[in-house]
Amino acid sequence: MSGLDRVGFAAELAAHADAHGPITVGLAGAGQMGTDIVVQVALMTGIRIGAIAARRPDRPRAAIAMAGHPDHHGVIASSASAIDAAIGRGKIAVTDDLAALCAAGRIDVVIDATGSPNLGTQLALDAIANGKHIVMLNVEADITVGRHLVAAADRAGVVYTGSAGDEPATTLELIAFAQSLGMEVVAAGKGKNNPLRIDAVPADYEAEAQARDMNPRMLVEFVDGSKTMVEMTAIANCTGLVPDVPGMHGPEATLETLAQVLCTTEDGGILSAPGRVDFTVGRGVAPGVFCIAKPRHPRAIERMADLKVGPGPCFSLVRPFHLTSLETPLSAARAVMHGRADMRPLARPVAECGARAKRDLAPGETLGRIGESEYRGFAMAWTDARSARALPLGLAEGSRVTQPIRCGDLLTHDNCTPDGELLVTQVRRMLDAADATAYGDDPVPTR
């Protein structure tokens, strides 16, 4: 950076560190995303990793070494006070205790990179109870109980936010840009990064996962469409955009045709109305995100066409990349410095990510994790999911099948019983009961 002054947020972050010291992050999870965060933070000014929580210490230690820290920089700590002591010595604490991570006084903000709806719910509530901001790189937890977690954070005076760099928050940047210019938001979403195969199972992707340094189950989450359904549900719940049809359209719209396909039938597209969330499997959009916007005046349409944005009357605003976990530290810093969330659910329900069976399921089966062989995510409008008594995807893991379910059928509260011992199930029960009071429906049981 010789001869180059810091500008924008980089300058703000450096100035904050000069005045207050570096922002200290407590990280939960040291898998692919967690390791990325450890490495990325080591490259930044004004922010540091103070502690990493994981079931086993080997992954945090490997991440610390990969980030270029010296031997013995990671220190085992089994309590909040031990975590604080390690941070005070300039080390990174390594712990298996999520509660201790959240309770440590030197931690400013907690990042959830666990990917588990239940762990994420517990972690967020613990962080909030300890006065910590929480960054959720755990969209599965967010779409299941995010409204409850936001309300808890607001009451505690801390920030609950989704992560910059993940597709939902990146898409929200474009939506906000279009709205600030007074444009109508017709649709928004992402290009799907992997070919869609709804019956994908981990056994078929072991070689590819190894080549990409991924867990096969996590790779299948992307391939079978579950991650896309989760992410589009998150966008819906933060904006009020809804799936146009259950499961969304997912057309083969290319970068060149996107605005002419994901627009209303009135404008020559496939959507029944504006204000929709969707995705495309067409060429040239992935790994980017998009917002289809329509200016409200002929002069603005004429100018955008003249500026080669597209032929109009709808235009694609595209960010051609998202940096996932590499951008996550920015959300942590903004939460601490400005008390600002990059992404947070609305107080009202908008969409639900349910689940469809990948194979026939028999009574008595206990369901595994997202990305395994039993089910895949399926995005729906909340009203449609409510009518169908759809089981939220975030409650599927550990659920017991109570009625025969055919391949392709929706998992519901009538054919599955979620694990009532899990905190995420208990919190979702409270949300469902509150929705029943607010919207006049019988509460969906989560026994």
Coordinates of C-alpha atoms in Angstrom, one line a residue:
M1 CA 0.0 0.0 0.0
S2 CA 3.0 2.3 -0.4
G3 CA 1.9 5.8 -1.4
L4 CA -1.8 4.9 -1.2
D5 CA -3.9 6.5 1.5
R6 CA -6.8 4.6 3.0
V7 CA -10.2 5.8 1.9
G8 CA -13.8 5.2 2.8
F9 CA -14.5 2.5 5.4
A10 CA -10.9 1.4 5.4
A11 CA -9.9 4.8 6.7
E12 CA -12.8 4.7 9.3
L13 CA -11.7 1.3 10.5
A14 CA -8.1 2.4 10.9
A15 CA -9.1 5.6 12.7
H16 CA -11.4 3.6 15.1
A17 CA -8.5 1.3 15.9
D18 CA -6.2 4.2 16.6
A19 CA -8.7 5.7 19.1
H20 CA -10.1 2.5 20.7
G21 CA -7.8 -0.4 19.8
P22 CA -8.7 -3.2 17.3
I23 CA -12.2 -4.6 17.2
T24 CA -12.1 -8.1 18.8
V25 CA -14.1 -10.9 17.2
G26 CA -15.3 -14.1 18.8
L27 CA -15.7 -16.7 16.1
A28 CA -17.9 -19.8 16.4
G29 CA -16.9 -22.5 13.8
A30 CA -13.6 -23.3 12.1
G31 CA -14.8 -25.1 9.0
Q32 CA -14.3 -23.7 5.5
M33 CA -16.1 -20.4 6.3
G34 CA -14.5 -20.0 9.7
T35 CA -11.0 -20.6 8.3
D36 CA -11.6 -18.0 5.6
I37 CA -12.5 -15.5 8.3
V38 CA -9.4 -16.2 10.4
V39 CA -7.2 -15.7 7.3
Q40 CA -9.0 -12.6 6.1
V41 CA -9.0 -10.8 9.5
A42 CA -5.2 -11.4 9.7
L43 CA -4.9 -9.3 6.5
M44 CA -6.9 -6.4 7.8
T45 CA -6.2 -3.3 9.9
G46 CA -8.3 -2.4 12.9
I47 CA -9.8 -5.9 13.6
R48 CA -8.6 -9.1 15.1
I49 CA -9.7 -12.6 16.1
G50 CA -9.8 -12.9 19.9
A51 CA -11.2 -16.4 20.2
I52 CA -12.4 -19.3 18.2
A53 CA -14.9 -21.9 19.4
A54 CA -15.0 -25.4 17.9
R55 CA -15.7 -28.9 19.0
R56 CA -12.0 -29.9 18.5
P57 CA -9.0 -27.6 18.7
D58 CA -7.3 -29.0 15.6
R59 CA -9.3 -26.9 13.1
P60 CA -8.9 -23.6 14.9
R61 CA -5.1 -24.2 15.3
A62 CA -4.9 -25.1 11.6
A63 CA -6.7 -21.9 10.7
I64 CA -4.5 -19.8 12.9
A65 CA -1.4 -21.3 11.3
M66 CA -2.8 -20.8 7.8
A67 CA -3.3 -17.1 8.7
G68 CA 0.4 -16.8 9.3
H69 CA 0.4 -16.5 13.0
P70 CA 3.4 -18.0 14.9
D71 CA 3.4 -21.3 16.7
H72 CA 1.6 -21.3 20.0
H73 CA -0.4 -18.3 19.0
G74 CA -3.6 -20.3 19.7
V75 CA -4.1 -20.9 23.4
I76 CA -6.6 -23.4 24.8
A77 CA -9.1 -21.7 27.1
S78 CA -11.9 -23.3 29.0
S79 CA -13.6 -20.3 30.6
A80 CA -14.5 -16.7 29.8
S81 CA -11.7 -15.5 32.1
A82 CA -9.2 -17.7 30.4
I83 CA -10.3 -16.3 27.0
D84 CA -9.9 -12.8 28.3
A85 CA -6.5 -13.6 29.6
A86 CA -5.3 -15.0 26.3
I87 CA -6.6 -12.0 24.4
G88 CA -4.8 -9.8 26.9
R89 CA -1.6 -11.5 26.0
G90 CA -2.2 -10.9 22.3
K91 CA -3.1 -14.5 21.6
I92 CA -6.1 -16.2 20.1
A93 CA -8.1 -18.3 22.6
V94 CA -9.3 -21.7 21.4
T95 CA -12.3 -23.1 23.2
D96 CA -15.0 -25.7 22.9
D97 CA -17.4 -23.6 25.1
L98 CA -19.7 -21.3 23.1
A99 CA -21.1 -19.8 26.3
A100 CA -17.6 -18.9 27.5
L101 CA -16.9 -17.3 24.1
C102 CA -20.0 -15.1 24.4
A103 CA -19.3 -14.2 28.1
A104 CA -15.7 -13.1 27.6
G105 CA -15.4 -9.4 28.3
R106 CA -12.8 -8.6 25.7
I107 CA -15.0 -9.9 22.8
D108 CA -16.8 -7.1 21.1
V109 CA -18.8 -9.0 18.5
V110 CA -19.5 -12.7 17.8
I111 CA -19.6 -14.3 14.3
D112 CA -21.6 -17.5 13.8
A113 CA -20.1 -19.7 11.2
T114 CA -21.5 -23.0 12.5
G115 CA -24.2 -23.5 9.9
S116 CA -26.4 -25.3 12.4
P117 CA -29.9 -23.8 13.1
N118 CA -29.9 -25.0 16.6
L119 CA -26.3 -24.0 17.5
G120 CA -26.9 -20.7 15.8
T121 CA -30.0 -20.0 17.8
Q122 CA -28.2 -20.8 21.1
L123 CA -25.1 -18.8 20.1
A124 CA -27.1 -15.7 19.1
L125 CA -29.2 -15.7 22.3
D126 CA -26.0 -16.2 24.4
A127 CA -24.2 -13.4 22.6
I128 CA -27.2 -11.0 22.9
A129 CA -27.6 -11.8 26.6
N130 CA -24.0 -10.9 27.2
G131 CA -24.3 -7.6 25.4
K132 CA -22.4 -8.7 22.3
H133 CA -23.3 -7.9 18.7
I134 CA -24.0 -11.0 16.6
V135 CA -23.1 -11.6 12.9
M136 CA -25.0 -14.5 11.4
L137 CA -23.2 -16.3 8.7
N138 CA -25.8 -18.9 9.4
V139 CA -28.7 -18.2 7.2
E140 CA -30.4 -21.4 8.1
A141 CA -30.9 -20.2 11.7
D142 CA -31.9 -16.7 10.5
I143 CA -34.7 -17.9 8.2
T144 CA -36.1 -20.1 11.0
V145 CA -36.1 -17.8 14.0
G146 CA -34.5 -14.5 12.9
R147 CA -37.4 -12.4 13.8
H148 CA -37.1 -13.6 17.4
L149 CA -33.4 -13.0 17.5
V150 CA -33.7 -9.4 16.1
A151 CA -36.3 -8.6 18.7
A152 CA -34.0 -9.9 21.5
A153 CA -31.1 -7.9 20.1
D154 CA -33.2 -4.7 19.9
R155 CA -34.3 -5.2 23.5
A156 CA -30.6 -5.6 24.6
G157 CA -29.4 -2.6 22.6
V158 CA -27.0 -4.7 20.4
V159 CA -26.9 -5.4 16.6
Y160 CA -28.1 -8.6 15.0
T161 CA -27.0 -8.8 11.4
G162 CA -26.6 -11.1 8.5
S163 CA -23.2 -11.2 6.9
A164 CA -21.8 -8.9 4.2
G165 CA -20.6 -11.0 1.2
D166 CA -23.2 -13.7 1.5
E167 CA -25.7 -13.5 -1.4
P168 CA -28.6 -12.1 0.6
A169 CA -26.8 -9.1 2.1
T170 CA -25.1 -8.4 -1.3
T171 CA -28.4 -8.5 -3.0
L172 CA -29.8 -6.1 -0.4
E173 CA -27.1 -3.6 -1.4
L174 CA -28.5 -3.5 -5.0
I175 CA -32.1 -3.3 -3.7
A176 CA -31.3 -0.4 -1.5
F177 CA -29.5 1.3 -4.4
A178 CA -32.6 1.0 -6.7
Q179 CA -34.9 2.1 -4.0
S180 CA -32.8 5.1 -3.1
L181 CA -33.1 6.2 -6.8
G182 CA -36.9 5.8 -6.7
M183 CA -37.0 2.8 -9.0
E184 CA -39.5 0.0 -8.7
V185 CA -37.9 -3.2 -7.6
V186 CA -39.4 -5.9 -9.9
A187 CA -37.3 -8.8 -8.7
A188 CA -34.0 -9.7 -7.0
G189 CA -31.9 -12.7 -6.5
K190 CA -28.8 -14.6 -7.6
G191 CA -27.3 -16.7 -10.2
K192 CA -27.0 -20.3 -9.1
N193 CA -23.4 -21.3 -8.8
N194 CA -23.7 -25.0 -9.4
P195 CA -25.8 -27.0 -11.9
L196 CA -29.2 -27.8 -10.2
R197 CA -29.7 -31.4 -9.4
I198 CA -32.5 -31.8 -6.9
D199 CA -31.8 -35.5 -6.1
A200 CA -28.1 -34.9 -5.3
V201 CA -26.6 -36.9 -2.4
P202 CA -23.2 -36.6 -0.8
A203 CA -22.0 -40.0 -2.0
D204 CA -22.1 -38.8 -5.6
Y205 CA -20.0 -35.7 -4.8
E206 CA -17.1 -36.9 -2.7
A207 CA -14.5 -36.5 -5.4
E208 CA -15.6 -33.0 -6.3
A209 CA -15.9 -32.0 -2.7
Q210 CA -12.3 -33.2 -2.0
A211 CA -11.0 -31.3 -5.0
R212 CA -12.7 -28.1 -3.8
D213 CA -11.7 -28.7 -0.1
M214 CA -15.3 -29.0 0.9
N215 CA -17.5 -31.3 2.9
P216 CA -19.6 -33.4 0.5
R217 CA -22.7 -32.7 2.5
M218 CA -22.1 -28.9 2.3
L219 CA -21.5 -29.2 -1.5
V220 CA -24.8 -31.0 -1.9
E221 CA -26.6 -28.1 -0.1
F222 CA -25.6 -26.0 -3.0
V223 CA -26.1 -28.5 -5.8
D224 CA -29.6 -29.6 -4.7
G225 CA -30.8 -26.0 -4.5
S226 CA -31.2 -25.9 -0.7
K227 CA -28.8 -23.0 -0.2
T228 CA -30.5 -21.1 -3.0
M229 CA -33.9 -21.6 -1.4
V230 CA -32.5 -20.6 2.0
E231 CA -30.8 -17.5 0.6
M232 CA -33.9 -16.3 -1.4
T233 CA -36.1 -16.8 1.7
A234 CA -33.7 -14.6 3.7
I235 CA -33.9 -11.9 1.1
A236 CA -37.7 -12.1 1.1
N237 CA -37.8 -11.9 4.9
C238 CA -35.6 -8.8 4.9
T239 CA -37.5 -6.9 2.1
G240 CA -41.0 -8.1 1.6
L241 CA -40.2 -9.6 -1.8
V242 CA -41.9 -13.0 -2.2
P243 CA -41.5 -16.1 -4.3
D244 CA -43.8 -15.8 -7.4
V245 CA -44.6 -19.5 -7.2
P246 CA -43.6 -22.2 -4.7
G247 CA -40.0 -23.1 -5.4
M248 CA -39.6 -20.0 -7.6
H249 CA -39.1 -20.1 -11.3
G250 CA -35.3 -20.5 -11.6
P251 CA -35.3 -19.8 -15.4
E252 CA -32.3 -20.1 -17.7
A253 CA -32.0 -16.3 -18.0
T254 CA -28.6 -15.1 -19.1
L255 CA -26.8 -11.9 -18.0
E256 CA -28.1 -10.4 -21.3
T257 CA -31.7 -11.5 -21.0
L258 CA -32.2 -11.4 -17.2
A259 CA -34.3 -8.1 -17.2
Q260 CA -36.5 -9.3 -20.0
V261 CA -37.2 -12.7 -18.3
L262 CA -37.5 -11.9 -14.6
C263 CA -40.0 -9.1 -15.2
T264 CA -43.8 -9.1 -15.2
T265 CA -45.9 -10.6 -18.0
E266 CA -47.0 -7.1 -18.8
D267 CA -43.4 -6.3 -19.7
G268 CA -42.9 -9.5 -21.5
G269 CA -41.5 -11.6 -18.7
I270 CA -42.6 -14.5 -16.5
L271 CA -43.6 -12.9 -13.2
S272 CA -47.2 -12.4 -12.2
A273 CA -46.4 -9.2 -10.4
P274 CA -43.5 -7.0 -9.4
G275 CA -41.8 -7.5 -6.0
R276 CA -40.5 -11.0 -6.4
V277 CA -37.5 -13.0 -5.4
D278 CA -36.0 -15.6 -7.7
F279 CA -32.8 -17.1 -9.1
T280 CA -31.5 -18.0 -12.5
V281 CA -29.5 -20.9 -13.8
G282 CA -28.6 -19.1 -17.0
R283 CA -25.1 -18.3 -18.2
G284 CA -23.1 -15.3 -17.0
V285 CA -25.0 -14.3 -13.8
A286 CA -23.3 -16.6 -11.2
P287 CA -21.5 -16.0 -9.0
G288 CA -23.2 -12.6 -8.9
V289 CA -26.5 -11.2 -7.6
F290 CA -29.0 -9.0 -9.3
C291 CA -31.9 -6.6 -8.9
I292 CA -34.3 -6.0 -11.7
A293 CA -35.4 -2.4 -11.5
K294 CA -37.8 -0.3 -13.4
P295 CA -37.5 3.5 -13.5
R296 CA -40.8 5.3 -12.9
H297 CA -40.3 8.0 -15.6
P298 CA -39.8 7.6 -19.4
R299 CA -36.8 10.1 -19.3
A300 CA -35.0 7.8 -16.7
I301 CA -35.7 4.7 -18.9
E302 CA -34.4 6.6 -21.9
R303 CA -31.2 7.6 -20.1
M304 CA -30.5 4.1 -18.7
A305 CA -30.9 2.6 -22.2
D306 CA -28.6 5.3 -23.6
L307 CA -26.1 4.4 -20.9
K308 CA -26.1 0.8 -22.2
V309 CA -27.6 -0.7 -19.1
G310 CA -30.1 -2.5 -21.3
P311 CA -33.0 -2.0 -23.6
G312 CA -35.6 -1.3 -20.9
P313 CA -38.2 -0.7 -19.6
C314 CA -36.7 -3.0 -16.9
F315 CA -32.9 -3.1 -16.2
S316 CA -30.6 -5.6 -14.5
L317 CA -28.4 -4.1 -11.8
V318 CA -25.8 -6.7 -11.2
R319 CA -23.0 -7.2 -8.8
P320 CA -20.9 -9.9 -10.6
F321 CA -19.3 -11.3 -7.4
H322 CA -19.8 -12.0 -3.8
L323 CA -17.0 -12.8 -1.4
T324 CA -18.9 -14.8 1.2
S325 CA -16.9 -15.1 4.4
L326 CA -14.1 -12.8 3.2
E327 CA -16.5 -9.9 3.6
T328 CA -17.9 -11.0 6.9
P329 CA -15.5 -9.0 9.0
L330 CA -16.9 -5.8 7.5
S331 CA -20.3 -6.6 9.1
A332 CA -18.6 -7.2 12.4
A333 CA -16.8 -3.9 12.2
R334 CA -19.9 -1.9 11.1
A335 CA -21.9 -3.4 14.0
V336 CA -19.3 -2.3 16.5
M337 CA -18.4 1.1 15.0
H338 CA -21.8 2.3 13.7
G339 CA -24.4 0.1 15.4
R340 CA -25.6 -0.8 11.9
A341 CA -26.9 -4.1 10.5
D342 CA -26.2 -5.0 6.9
M343 CA -29.2 -7.4 6.9
R344 CA -31.9 -8.1 9.3
P345 CA -35.4 -9.7 9.0
L346 CA -38.5 -7.6 9.1
A347 CA -40.8 -7.9 12.1
R348 CA -43.5 -9.6 10.0
P349 CA -43.3 -13.0 8.2
V350 CA -42.9 -13.0 4.5
A351 CA -41.5 -16.3 3.2
E352 CA -40.7 -19.7 4.5
C353 CA -38.2 -22.3 3.4
G354 CA -39.9 -25.7 3.7
A355 CA -38.5 -29.0 2.6
R356 CA -39.3 -31.6 -0.1
A357 CA -38.4 -35.3 0.2
K358 CA -35.5 -36.5 -2.0
R359 CA -36.7 -40.1 -1.6
D360 CA -39.5 -42.0 -0.1
L361 CA -39.5 -41.6 3.7
A362 CA -41.0 -44.2 6.1
P363 CA -42.6 -43.6 9.5
G364 CA -40.0 -43.9 12.3
E365 CA -37.1 -42.4 10.3
T366 CA -35.1 -39.7 12.0
L367 CA -34.0 -37.0 9.5
G368 CA -30.4 -36.0 9.0
R369 CA -28.9 -32.7 8.2
I370 CA -29.5 -30.4 5.2
G371 CA -27.6 -31.6 2.2
E372 CA -27.9 -35.3 3.0
S373 CA -30.2 -37.8 1.3
E374 CA -33.6 -37.2 2.8
Y375 CA -34.8 -33.7 1.8
R376 CA -34.0 -30.5 0.1
G377 CA -35.0 -26.9 0.7
F378 CA -38.1 -25.4 -1.0
A379 CA -38.9 -21.6 -0.8
M380 CA -42.5 -20.5 -0.4
A381 CA -44.5 -17.5 0.5
W382 CA -45.3 -17.6 4.2
T383 CA -49.0 -17.7 3.6
D384 CA -48.6 -20.7 1.3
A385 CA -46.4 -22.5 3.7
R386 CA -48.8 -21.7 6.6
S387 CA -51.7 -23.2 4.6
A388 CA -49.7 -26.3 3.8
R389 CA -48.5 -26.7 7.4
A390 CA -45.0 -26.9 5.9
L391 CA -42.2 -27.9 8.3
P392 CA -39.5 -25.2 8.3
L393 CA -36.2 -26.4 6.8
G394 CA -34.5 -25.3 10.0
L395 CA -36.5 -27.8 12.0
A396 CA -36.0 -30.8 9.7
E397 CA -32.8 -32.1 11.3
G398 CA -33.7 -34.5 14.0
S399 CA -37.4 -34.6 13.0
R400 CA -39.1 -38.0 13.2
V401 CA -41.2 -39.1 10.2
T402 CA -44.7 -40.0 11.4
Q403 CA -46.5 -40.7 8.1
P404 CA -45.3 -42.1 4.8
I405 CA -43.8 -39.4 2.6
R406 CA -43.3 -39.9 -1.1
C407 CA -40.3 -38.6 -3.0
G408 CA -41.1 -35.0 -4.0
D409 CA -43.8 -34.5 -1.3
L410 CA -43.6 -31.5 1.1
L411 CA -42.5 -32.2 4.7
T412 CA -45.3 -31.0 7.0
H413 CA -46.3 -30.9 10.6
D414 CA -48.7 -33.7 9.7
N415 CA -46.1 -36.1 8.5
C416 CA -43.1 -35.1 10.7
T417 CA -42.6 -34.2 14.3
P418 CA -39.6 -31.9 15.0
D419 CA -37.3 -32.5 17.9
G420 CA -38.9 -30.6 20.8
E421 CA -35.7 -30.8 22.8
L422 CA -33.9 -28.4 20.5
L423 CA -33.8 -24.7 21.4
V424 CA -34.5 -23.7 17.8
T425 CA -37.8 -25.8 17.9
Q426 CA -38.8 -24.1 21.2
V427 CA -38.1 -20.6 19.9
R428 CA -39.9 -21.3 16.6
R429 CA -42.9 -22.5 18.7
M430 CA -43.0 -19.1 20.3
L431 CA -42.9 -17.4 17.0
D432 CA -45.7 -19.5 15.6
A433 CA -47.9 -18.8 18.6
A434 CA -47.2 -15.1 18.3
D435 CA -48.1 -15.3 14.6
A436 CA -51.3 -17.1 15.4
T437 CA -52.3 -14.2 17.7
A438 CA -51.3 -11.6 15.2
Y439 CA -52.8 -13.2 12.1
G440 CA -55.7 -15.1 13.5
D441 CA -54.6 -18.6 12.6
D442 CA -54.3 -21.6 14.9
P443 CA -50.7 -22.0 15.9
V444 CA -48.7 -24.7 14.1
P445 CA -47.7 -27.3 16.6
T446 CA -44.0 -28.0 17.0
R447 CA -44.3 -30.9 19.4

